[in-house]
PDB file of C-alpha atoms in Angstrom:
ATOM      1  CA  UNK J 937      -7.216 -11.745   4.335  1.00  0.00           C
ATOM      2  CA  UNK J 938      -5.610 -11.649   1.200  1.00  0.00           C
ATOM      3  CA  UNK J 939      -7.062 -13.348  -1.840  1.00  0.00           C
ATOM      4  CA  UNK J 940      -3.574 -13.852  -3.430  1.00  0.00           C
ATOM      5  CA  UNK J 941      -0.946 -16.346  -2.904  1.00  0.00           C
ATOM      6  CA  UNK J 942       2.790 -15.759  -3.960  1.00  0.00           C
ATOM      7  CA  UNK J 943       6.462 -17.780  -3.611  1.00  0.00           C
ATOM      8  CA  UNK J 944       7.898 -16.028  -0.602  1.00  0.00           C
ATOM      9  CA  UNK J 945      10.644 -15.202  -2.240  1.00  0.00           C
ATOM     10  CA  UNK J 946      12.714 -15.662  -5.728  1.00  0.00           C
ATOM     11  CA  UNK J 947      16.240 -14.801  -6.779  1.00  0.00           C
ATOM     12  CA  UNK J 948      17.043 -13.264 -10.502  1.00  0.00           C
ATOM     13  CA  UNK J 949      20.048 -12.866 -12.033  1.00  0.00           C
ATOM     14  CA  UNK J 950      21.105  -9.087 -13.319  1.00  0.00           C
ATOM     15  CA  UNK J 951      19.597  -8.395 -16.713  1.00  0.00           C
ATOM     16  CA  UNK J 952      17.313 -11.585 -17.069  1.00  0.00           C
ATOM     17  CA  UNK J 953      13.877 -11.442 -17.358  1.00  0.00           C
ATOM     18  CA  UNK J 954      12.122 -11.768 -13.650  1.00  0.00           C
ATOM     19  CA  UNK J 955       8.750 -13.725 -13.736  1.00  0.00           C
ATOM     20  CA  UNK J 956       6.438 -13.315 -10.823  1.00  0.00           C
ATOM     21  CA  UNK J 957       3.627 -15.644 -10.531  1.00  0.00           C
ATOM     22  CA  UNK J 958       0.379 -14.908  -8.525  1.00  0.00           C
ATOM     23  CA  UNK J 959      -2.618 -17.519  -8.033  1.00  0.00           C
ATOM     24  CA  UNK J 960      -6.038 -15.720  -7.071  1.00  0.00           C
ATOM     25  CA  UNK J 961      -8.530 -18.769  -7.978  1.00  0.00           C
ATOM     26  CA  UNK J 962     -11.393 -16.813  -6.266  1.00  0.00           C
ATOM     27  CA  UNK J 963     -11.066 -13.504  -8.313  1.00  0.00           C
ATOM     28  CA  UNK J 964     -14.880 -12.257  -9.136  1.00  0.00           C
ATOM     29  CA  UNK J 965     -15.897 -10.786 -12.910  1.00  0.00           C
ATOM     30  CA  UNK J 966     -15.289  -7.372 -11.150  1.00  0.00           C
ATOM     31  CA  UNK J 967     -11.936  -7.718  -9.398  1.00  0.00           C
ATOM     32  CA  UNK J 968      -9.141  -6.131 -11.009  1.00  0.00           C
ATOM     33  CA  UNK J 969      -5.059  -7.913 -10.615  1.00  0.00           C
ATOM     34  CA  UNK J 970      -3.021  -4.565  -9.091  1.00  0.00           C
ATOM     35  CA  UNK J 971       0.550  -5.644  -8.116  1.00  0.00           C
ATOM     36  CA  UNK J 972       2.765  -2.760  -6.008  1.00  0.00           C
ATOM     37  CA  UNK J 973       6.315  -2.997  -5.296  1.00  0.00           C
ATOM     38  CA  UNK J 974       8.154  -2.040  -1.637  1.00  0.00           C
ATOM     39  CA  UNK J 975      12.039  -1.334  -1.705  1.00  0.00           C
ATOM     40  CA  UNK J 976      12.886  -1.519   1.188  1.00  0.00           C
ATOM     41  CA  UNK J 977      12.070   0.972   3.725  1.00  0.00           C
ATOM     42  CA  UNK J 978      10.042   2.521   1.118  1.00  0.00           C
ATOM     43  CA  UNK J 979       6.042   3.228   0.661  1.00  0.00           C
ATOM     44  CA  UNK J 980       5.079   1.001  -2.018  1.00  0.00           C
ATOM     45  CA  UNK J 981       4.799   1.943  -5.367  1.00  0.00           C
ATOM     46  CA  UNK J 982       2.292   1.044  -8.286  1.00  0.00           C
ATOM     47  CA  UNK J 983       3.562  -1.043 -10.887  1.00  0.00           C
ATOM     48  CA  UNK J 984       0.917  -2.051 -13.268  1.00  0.00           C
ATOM     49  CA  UNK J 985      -3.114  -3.308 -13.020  1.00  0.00           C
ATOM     50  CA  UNK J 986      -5.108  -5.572 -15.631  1.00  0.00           C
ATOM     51  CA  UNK J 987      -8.436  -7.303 -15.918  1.00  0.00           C
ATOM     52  CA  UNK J 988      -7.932 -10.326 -18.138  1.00  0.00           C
ATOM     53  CA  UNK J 989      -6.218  -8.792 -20.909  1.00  0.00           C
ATOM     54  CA  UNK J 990      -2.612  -8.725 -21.055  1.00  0.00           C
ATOM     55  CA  UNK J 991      -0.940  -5.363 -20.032  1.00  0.00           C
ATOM     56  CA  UNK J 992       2.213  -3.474 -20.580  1.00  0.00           C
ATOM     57  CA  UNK J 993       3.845  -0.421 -19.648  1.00  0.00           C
ATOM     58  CA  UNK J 994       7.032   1.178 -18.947  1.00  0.00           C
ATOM     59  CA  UNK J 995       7.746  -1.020 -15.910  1.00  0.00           C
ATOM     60  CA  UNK J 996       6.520  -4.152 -16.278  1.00  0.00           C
ATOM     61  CA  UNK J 997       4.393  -6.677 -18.494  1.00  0.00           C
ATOM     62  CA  UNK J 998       1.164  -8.354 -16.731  1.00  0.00           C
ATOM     63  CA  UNK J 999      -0.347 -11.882 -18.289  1.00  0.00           C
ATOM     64  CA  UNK J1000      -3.121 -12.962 -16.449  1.00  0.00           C
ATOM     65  CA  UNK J1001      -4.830 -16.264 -17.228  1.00  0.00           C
ATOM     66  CA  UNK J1002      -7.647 -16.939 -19.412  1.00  0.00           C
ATOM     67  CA  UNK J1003      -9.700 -18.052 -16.662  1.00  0.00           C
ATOM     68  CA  UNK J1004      -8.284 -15.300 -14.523  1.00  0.00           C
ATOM     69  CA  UNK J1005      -6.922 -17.305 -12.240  1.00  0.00           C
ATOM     70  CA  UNK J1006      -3.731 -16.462 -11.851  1.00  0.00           C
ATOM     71  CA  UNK J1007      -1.326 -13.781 -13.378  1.00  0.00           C
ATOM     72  CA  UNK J1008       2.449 -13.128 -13.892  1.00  0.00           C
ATOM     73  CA  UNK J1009       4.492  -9.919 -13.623  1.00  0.00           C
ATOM     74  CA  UNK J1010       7.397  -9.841 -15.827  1.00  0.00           C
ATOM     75  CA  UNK J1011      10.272  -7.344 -15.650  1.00  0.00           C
ATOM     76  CA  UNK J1012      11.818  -7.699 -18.730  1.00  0.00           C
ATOM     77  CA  UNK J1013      15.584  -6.633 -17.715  1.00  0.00           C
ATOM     78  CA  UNK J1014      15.110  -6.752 -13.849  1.00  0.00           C
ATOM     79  CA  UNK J1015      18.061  -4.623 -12.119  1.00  0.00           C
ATOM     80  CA  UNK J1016      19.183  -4.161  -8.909  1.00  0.00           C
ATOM     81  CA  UNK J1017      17.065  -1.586  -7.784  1.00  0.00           C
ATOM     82  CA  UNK J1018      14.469  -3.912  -8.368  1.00  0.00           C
ATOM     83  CA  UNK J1019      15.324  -5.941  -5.906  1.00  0.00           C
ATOM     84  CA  UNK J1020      12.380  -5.458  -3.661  1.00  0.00           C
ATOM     85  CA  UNK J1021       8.852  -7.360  -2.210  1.00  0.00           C
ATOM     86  CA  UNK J1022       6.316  -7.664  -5.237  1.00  0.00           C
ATOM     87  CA  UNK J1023       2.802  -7.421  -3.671  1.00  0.00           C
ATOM     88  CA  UNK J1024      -0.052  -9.169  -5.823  1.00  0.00           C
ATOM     89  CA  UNK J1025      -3.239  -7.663  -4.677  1.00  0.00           C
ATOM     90  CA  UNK J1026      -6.912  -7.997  -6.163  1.00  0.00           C
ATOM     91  CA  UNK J1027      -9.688  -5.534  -5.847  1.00  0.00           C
ATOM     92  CA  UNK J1028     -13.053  -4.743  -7.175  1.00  0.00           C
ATOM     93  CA  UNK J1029     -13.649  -1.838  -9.330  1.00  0.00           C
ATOM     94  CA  UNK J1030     -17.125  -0.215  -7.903  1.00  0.00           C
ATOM     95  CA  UNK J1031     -18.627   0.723  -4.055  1.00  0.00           C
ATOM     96  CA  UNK J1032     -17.059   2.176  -1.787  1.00  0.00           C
ATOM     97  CA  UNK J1033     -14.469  -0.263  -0.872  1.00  0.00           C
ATOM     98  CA  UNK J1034     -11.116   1.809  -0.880  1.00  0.00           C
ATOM     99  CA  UNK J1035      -8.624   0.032   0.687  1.00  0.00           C
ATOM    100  CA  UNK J1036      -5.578  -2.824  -0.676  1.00  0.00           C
ATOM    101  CA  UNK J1037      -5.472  -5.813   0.862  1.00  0.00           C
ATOM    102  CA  UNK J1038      -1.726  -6.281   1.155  1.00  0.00           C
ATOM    103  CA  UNK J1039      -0.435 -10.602   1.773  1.00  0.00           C
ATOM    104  CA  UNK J1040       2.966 -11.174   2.359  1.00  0.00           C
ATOM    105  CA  UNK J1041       4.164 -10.839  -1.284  1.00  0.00           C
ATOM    106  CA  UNK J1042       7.306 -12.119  -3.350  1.00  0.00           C
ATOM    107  CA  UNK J1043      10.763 -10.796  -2.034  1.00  0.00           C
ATOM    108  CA  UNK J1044      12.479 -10.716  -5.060  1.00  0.00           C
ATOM    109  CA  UNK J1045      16.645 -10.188  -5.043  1.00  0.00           C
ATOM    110  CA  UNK J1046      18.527  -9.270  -8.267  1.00  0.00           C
ATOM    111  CA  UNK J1047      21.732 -10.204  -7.679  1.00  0.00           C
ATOM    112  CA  UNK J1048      24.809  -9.300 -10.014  1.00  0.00           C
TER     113      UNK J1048
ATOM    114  CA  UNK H 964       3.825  18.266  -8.753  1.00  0.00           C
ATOM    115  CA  UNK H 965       5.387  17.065  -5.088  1.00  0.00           C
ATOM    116  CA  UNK H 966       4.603  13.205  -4.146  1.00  0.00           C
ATOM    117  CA  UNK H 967       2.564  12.508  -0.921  1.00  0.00           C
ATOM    118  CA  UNK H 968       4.172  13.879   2.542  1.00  0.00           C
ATOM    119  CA  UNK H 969       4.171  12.576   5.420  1.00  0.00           C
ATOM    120  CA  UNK H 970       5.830  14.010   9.127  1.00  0.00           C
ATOM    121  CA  UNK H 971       7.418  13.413  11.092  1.00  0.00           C
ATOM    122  CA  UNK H 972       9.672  10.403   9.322  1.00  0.00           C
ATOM    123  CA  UNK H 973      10.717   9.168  12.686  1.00  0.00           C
ATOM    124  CA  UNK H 974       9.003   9.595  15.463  1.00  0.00           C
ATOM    125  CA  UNK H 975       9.663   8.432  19.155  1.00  0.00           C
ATOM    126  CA  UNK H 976       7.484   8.064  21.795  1.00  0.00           C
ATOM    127  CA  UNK H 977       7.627   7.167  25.565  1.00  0.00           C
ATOM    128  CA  UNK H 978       4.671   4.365  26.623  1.00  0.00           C
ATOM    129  CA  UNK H 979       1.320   6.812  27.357  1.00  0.00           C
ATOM    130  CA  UNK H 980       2.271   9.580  25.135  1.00  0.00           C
ATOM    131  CA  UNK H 981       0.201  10.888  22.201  1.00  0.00           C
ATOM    132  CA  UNK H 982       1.410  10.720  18.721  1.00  0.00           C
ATOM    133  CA  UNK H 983       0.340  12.321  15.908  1.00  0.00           C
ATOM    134  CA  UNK H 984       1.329  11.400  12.381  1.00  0.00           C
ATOM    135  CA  UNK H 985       0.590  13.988   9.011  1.00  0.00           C
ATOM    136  CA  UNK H 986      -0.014  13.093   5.412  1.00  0.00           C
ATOM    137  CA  UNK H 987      -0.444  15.941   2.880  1.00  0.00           C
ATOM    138  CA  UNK H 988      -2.150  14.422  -0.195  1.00  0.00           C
ATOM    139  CA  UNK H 989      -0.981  14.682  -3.707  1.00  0.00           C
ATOM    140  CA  UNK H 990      -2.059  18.491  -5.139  1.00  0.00           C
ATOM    141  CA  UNK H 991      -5.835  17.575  -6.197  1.00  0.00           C
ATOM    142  CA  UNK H 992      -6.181  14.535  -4.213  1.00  0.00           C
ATOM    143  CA  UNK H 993      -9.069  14.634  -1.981  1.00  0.00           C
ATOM    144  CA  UNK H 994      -8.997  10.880  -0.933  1.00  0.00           C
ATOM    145  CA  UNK H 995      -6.464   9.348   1.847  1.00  0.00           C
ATOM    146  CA  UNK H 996      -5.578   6.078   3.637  1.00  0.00           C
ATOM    147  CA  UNK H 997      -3.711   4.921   6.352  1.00  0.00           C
ATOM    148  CA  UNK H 998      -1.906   1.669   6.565  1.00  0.00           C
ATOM    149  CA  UNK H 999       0.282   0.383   9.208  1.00  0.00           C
ATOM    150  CA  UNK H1000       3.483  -2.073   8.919  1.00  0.00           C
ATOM    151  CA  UNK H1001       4.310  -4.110  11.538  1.00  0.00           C
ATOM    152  CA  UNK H1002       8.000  -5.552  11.940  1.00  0.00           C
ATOM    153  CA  UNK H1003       8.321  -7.902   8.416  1.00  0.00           C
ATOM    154  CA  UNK H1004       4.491  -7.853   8.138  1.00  0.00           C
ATOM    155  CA  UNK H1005       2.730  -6.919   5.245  1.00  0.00           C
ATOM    156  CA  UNK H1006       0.607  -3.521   5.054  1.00  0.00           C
ATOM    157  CA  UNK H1007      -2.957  -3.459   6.843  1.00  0.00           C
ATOM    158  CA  UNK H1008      -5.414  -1.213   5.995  1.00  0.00           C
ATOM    159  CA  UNK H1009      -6.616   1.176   9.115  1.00  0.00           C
ATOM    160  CA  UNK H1010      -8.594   3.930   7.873  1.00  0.00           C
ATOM    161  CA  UNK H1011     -10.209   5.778   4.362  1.00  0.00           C
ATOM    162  CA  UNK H1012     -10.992   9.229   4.389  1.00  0.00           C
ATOM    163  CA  UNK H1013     -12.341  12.224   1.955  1.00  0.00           C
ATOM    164  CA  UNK H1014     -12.313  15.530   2.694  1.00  0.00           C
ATOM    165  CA  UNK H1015     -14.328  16.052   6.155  1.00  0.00           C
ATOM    166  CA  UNK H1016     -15.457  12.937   6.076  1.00  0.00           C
ATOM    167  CA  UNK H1017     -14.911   8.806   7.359  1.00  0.00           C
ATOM    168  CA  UNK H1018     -15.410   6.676   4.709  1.00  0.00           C
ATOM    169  CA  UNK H1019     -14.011   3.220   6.073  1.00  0.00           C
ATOM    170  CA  UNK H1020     -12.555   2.547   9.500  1.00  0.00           C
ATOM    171  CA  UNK H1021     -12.916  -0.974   9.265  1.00  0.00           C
ATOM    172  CA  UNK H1022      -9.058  -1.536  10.343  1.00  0.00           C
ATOM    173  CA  UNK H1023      -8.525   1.065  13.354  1.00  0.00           C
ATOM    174  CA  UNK H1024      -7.730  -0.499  16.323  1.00  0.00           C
ATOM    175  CA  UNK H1025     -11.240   1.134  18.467  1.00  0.00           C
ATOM    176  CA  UNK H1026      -9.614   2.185  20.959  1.00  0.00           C
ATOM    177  CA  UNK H1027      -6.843   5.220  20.956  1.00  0.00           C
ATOM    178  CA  UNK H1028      -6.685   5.627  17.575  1.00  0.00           C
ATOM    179  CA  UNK H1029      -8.449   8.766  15.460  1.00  0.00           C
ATOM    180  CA  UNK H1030      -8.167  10.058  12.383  1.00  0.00           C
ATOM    181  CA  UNK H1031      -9.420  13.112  10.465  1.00  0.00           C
ATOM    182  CA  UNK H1032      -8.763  15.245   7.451  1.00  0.00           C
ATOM    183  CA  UNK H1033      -9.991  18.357   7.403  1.00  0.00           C
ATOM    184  CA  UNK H1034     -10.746  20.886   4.695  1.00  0.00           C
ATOM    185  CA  UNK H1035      -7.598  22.719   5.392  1.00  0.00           C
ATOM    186  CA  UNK H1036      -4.261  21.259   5.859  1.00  0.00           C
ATOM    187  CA  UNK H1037      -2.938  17.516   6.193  1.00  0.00           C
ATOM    188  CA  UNK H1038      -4.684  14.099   7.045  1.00  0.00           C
ATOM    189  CA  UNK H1039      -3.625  13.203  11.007  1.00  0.00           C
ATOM    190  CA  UNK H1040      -3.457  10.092  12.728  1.00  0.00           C
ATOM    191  CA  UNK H1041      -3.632  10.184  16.421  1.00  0.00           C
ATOM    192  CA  UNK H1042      -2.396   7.097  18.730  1.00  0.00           C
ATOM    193  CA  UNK H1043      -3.627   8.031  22.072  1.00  0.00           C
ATOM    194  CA  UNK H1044      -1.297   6.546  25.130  1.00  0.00           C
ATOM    195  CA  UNK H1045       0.884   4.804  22.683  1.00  0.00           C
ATOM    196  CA  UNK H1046       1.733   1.193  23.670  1.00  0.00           C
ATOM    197  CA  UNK H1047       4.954  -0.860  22.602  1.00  0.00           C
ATOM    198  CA  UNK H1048       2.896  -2.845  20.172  1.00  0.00           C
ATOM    199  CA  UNK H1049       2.036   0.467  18.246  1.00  0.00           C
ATOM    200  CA  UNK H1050       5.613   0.676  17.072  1.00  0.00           C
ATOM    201  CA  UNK H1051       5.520   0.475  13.309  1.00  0.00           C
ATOM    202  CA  UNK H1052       5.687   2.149  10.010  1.00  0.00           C
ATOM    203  CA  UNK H1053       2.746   4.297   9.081  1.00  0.00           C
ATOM    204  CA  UNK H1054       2.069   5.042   5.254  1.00  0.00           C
ATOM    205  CA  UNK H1055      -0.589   7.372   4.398  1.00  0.00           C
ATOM    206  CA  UNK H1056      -1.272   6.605   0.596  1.00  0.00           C
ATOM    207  CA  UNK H1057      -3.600   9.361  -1.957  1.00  0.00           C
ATOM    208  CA  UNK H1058      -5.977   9.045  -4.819  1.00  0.00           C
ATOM    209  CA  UNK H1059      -7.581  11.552  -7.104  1.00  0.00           C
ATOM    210  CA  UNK H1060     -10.876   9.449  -7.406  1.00  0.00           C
ATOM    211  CA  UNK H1061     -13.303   7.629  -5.494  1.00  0.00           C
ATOM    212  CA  UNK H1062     -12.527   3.699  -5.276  1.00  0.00           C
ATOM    213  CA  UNK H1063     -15.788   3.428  -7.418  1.00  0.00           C
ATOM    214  CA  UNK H1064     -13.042   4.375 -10.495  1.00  0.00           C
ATOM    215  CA  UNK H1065     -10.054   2.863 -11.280  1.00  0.00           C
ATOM    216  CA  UNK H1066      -7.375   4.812  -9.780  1.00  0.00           C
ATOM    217  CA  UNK H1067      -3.905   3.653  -8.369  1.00  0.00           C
ATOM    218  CA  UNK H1068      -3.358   4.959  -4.842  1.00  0.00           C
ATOM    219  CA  UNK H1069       0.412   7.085  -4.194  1.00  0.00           C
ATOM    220  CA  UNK H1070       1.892   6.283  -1.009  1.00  0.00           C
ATOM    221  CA  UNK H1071       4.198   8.855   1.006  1.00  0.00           C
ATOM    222  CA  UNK H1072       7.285   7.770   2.628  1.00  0.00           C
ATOM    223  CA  UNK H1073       6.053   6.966   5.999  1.00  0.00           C
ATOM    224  CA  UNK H1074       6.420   7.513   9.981  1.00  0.00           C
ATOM    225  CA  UNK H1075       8.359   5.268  11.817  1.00  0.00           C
ATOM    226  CA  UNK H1076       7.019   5.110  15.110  1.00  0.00           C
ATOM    227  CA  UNK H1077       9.112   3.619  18.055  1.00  0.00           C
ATOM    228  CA  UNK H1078       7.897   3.584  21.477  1.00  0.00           C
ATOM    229  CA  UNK H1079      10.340   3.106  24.113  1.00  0.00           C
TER     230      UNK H1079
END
């Protein structure tokens, strides 16, 4: 099962900055916060990871909590081809483990 | 440097035929997993393999369902005497490292599979 739990789903206007929050209050010391996308139809596609520092790149922004807790994507200027289902997925870094553990992530809609 | 592959991307099958689903890994990607996606489900992890080798199988069904990767050509998944409930999107995803590293994982387009 998924460690993660996300809003089913959250509108954002065209332009605006889109927050996504994730909780994971059982992350371990060694568990990394990955979040994919999925537009629709599509595989999914990597957005950004973190361990409990803040990280940014060309897509997206990731805060996680001090206590690791919980985390929030941020698009800055979402569009619409954002529009898509935001998957917030935890993972250990080390053994053999390979696999993502995929819940039923955020559907998020950009609408004009 | 091409994306992952995967054929066919539709694929329909007739209740007790085989199917059998490709991946062709990112160029110098020697790790692969399936997932399958159910009707608005979520993704579920089936299978991890390197080259020649079964890492993780922990999510294949244990019955009709094989995979392999071979030192030559693409990853396949086999469904054996597909049933309607096998009728979902397939992604085969690729990484360049072990899961022991940090690396993200590149998923391919996927196979639909409908079974009539």
């Amino acid at each position: 099962d998924a460690k993660t739990t996300q809003p089913t789903s959250m509108d954002c206007a065209e332009g605006r900055a889109a927050n996504l929050p994730c909780n994971h209050s059982t992350i371990s010391g060694n568990e990394y916060v990955y979040w994919y996308r999925q537009i629709h139809s599509q595989g999914p596609q990597y957005i950004i990871h973190g361990l409990k520092n803040n990280e940014t790149n060309e897509m997206a922004s990731l805060i996680i909590t001090e206590d690791r807790k919980s985390s929030t994507l941020i698009l800055p200027h979402a569009t619409l081809r954002d529009t898509a289902v935001y998957y917030c997925i935890v993972r250990p870094l080390g053994g053999s483990q390979g696999n993502l553990i995929f819940g039923k992530g955020t559907k998020l809609s950009v609408k004009p | 440097n091409a994306g992952v592959m995967q054929n066919p991307r539709h694929l329909v099958r007739r209740r007790g035929q085989e199917a059998r689903l490709r991946c062709s890994p990112m160029k110098g990607h020697s790790h692969v997993y399936w997932y399958r996606q159910l009707p608005e489900e979520g993704l579920k992890f089936m299978v991890y393999l390197q080259k020649e080798n079964i890492i993780d199988e922990s999510g294949m069904p244990k019955e009709r369902f094989s995979a392999e990767f071979p030192k030559e050509g693409p990853s396949i998944l086999r469904i054996q005497q597909v049933v309607r409930g096998d009728s979902a999107a397939y992604f085969c995803a690729s990484s360049p490292l072990a899961p022991s590293s940090y690396n993200e994982q590149f998923f391919g387009p996927g196979t639909r599979l409908t079974v009539l």
